[in-house]
């Protein structure tokens, strides 16, 4: 099987997630508390972990529907037009009157690392009912969700989707606290290294991933930036290396990973093979500025799968 040929029928992808306008400040470094740095350049871009994940899967040719919300304003309308241009089905992105479109201030330093602060705005109005409407319409496929929506809505929506036979990818980003509440068995959790520590209180990556996999009775794929990823379930631990990348901006690398992972799973790929592909996609995304600009098309992804390319990262880039 090549990456372009599914093993059987292709399942639909639904992303239940956030949409933001990113105010991106490229600066020499990230200011410390109380400090002012005056050397940044500013650009406005589209972002939000959910919308980014949807775009990443659509760039690869996936059939993707986004469930989210924007403000009922010119920024919201422009965000919807951008989703149209990306080929994402946005009929279930609601325009809400009570809040503006979500906004993220993304500060990127000279090394390509970032610090992000989000004002959720309309994202806070998204509810599990918004997804329930879609589950009745679309045949069961792959659901991707993240923690930039109200957490109760996410947990309820995941429960509904799993009960309806959907494969669920939970990207617990951002995560600042231990994971609580009931999650249905069999979900795939995709924290980065920081999130893994926050969710489990354990610093050793493999031990933390085993702990989380046991807690959710599912699979954990921990994304480790330039070090690639590790897949952990009850009976399996597999480390996947990231290819070399000339990283300039890691913003959106994790979103690219999750979108590509969903695309692979929708096409019937085994989890470890899917993670291998998603790591390559995330690595590619770091070579361009902005959350979405470097997300590869299928053609670009296939070109990067050349087995002659170095297997281990030397200068950064990968899913984080
Ligand atoms: O993961 C990157 C995204 O996080 C940005 O696009 C920003 O909007 C925040 O949601």
XYZ file of N, CA and C and ligand atoms in Angstrom, residues 18 20 22 46-49 52 104 106 116 118 148 251-252 255 291, ligand 1:
61
model
N -11.428 24.054 17.852
C -11.394 25.510 17.904
C -10.996 26.139 16.581
N -9.325 30.033 15.466
C -8.832 31.339 15.927
C -8.279 32.152 14.783
N -4.907 34.098 14.362
C -3.614 34.198 15.038
C -2.967 35.556 14.763
N -4.625 32.491 9.977
C -5.695 31.660 10.528
C -5.109 30.559 11.388
N -5.791 30.243 12.455
C -5.296 29.224 13.360
C -6.422 28.597 14.162
N -6.073 28.186 15.383
C -6.986 27.391 16.206
C -6.649 25.937 15.972
N -6.451 25.199 17.063
C -5.979 23.824 16.898
C -6.942 22.982 16.064
N -6.875 24.081 12.397
C -5.581 23.663 11.830
C -5.575 22.157 11.536
N -5.669 34.258 19.020
C -4.458 33.767 19.679
C -3.316 34.727 19.375
N 0.460 34.676 19.090
C 1.496 33.645 18.916
C 2.838 34.360 18.781
N 2.106 30.925 23.268
C 0.778 31.246 22.724
C -0.178 31.574 23.870
N -4.357 32.448 24.276
C -5.602 32.384 23.499
C -6.746 33.068 24.249
N -9.165 22.993 23.344
C -9.431 24.434 23.200
C -10.928 24.737 23.162
N 5.028 26.280 15.315
C 3.593 26.507 15.547
C 2.774 25.615 14.613
N 1.830 24.880 15.164
C 0.956 24.056 14.328
C 1.524 22.687 13.981
N -0.695 20.147 15.448
C -1.975 20.102 14.724
C -1.813 19.352 13.401
N 1.067 28.617 11.400
C 0.553 27.309 11.798
C 0.236 26.428 10.591
O -1.414 24.845 17.779
C -1.277 26.126 17.248
C -2.519 26.922 17.467
O -2.712 27.109 18.847
C -2.485 28.317 16.890
O -2.937 28.363 15.556
C -3.327 29.115 17.867
O -4.525 29.591 17.320
C -3.580 28.200 19.042
O -4.844 27.683 19.002
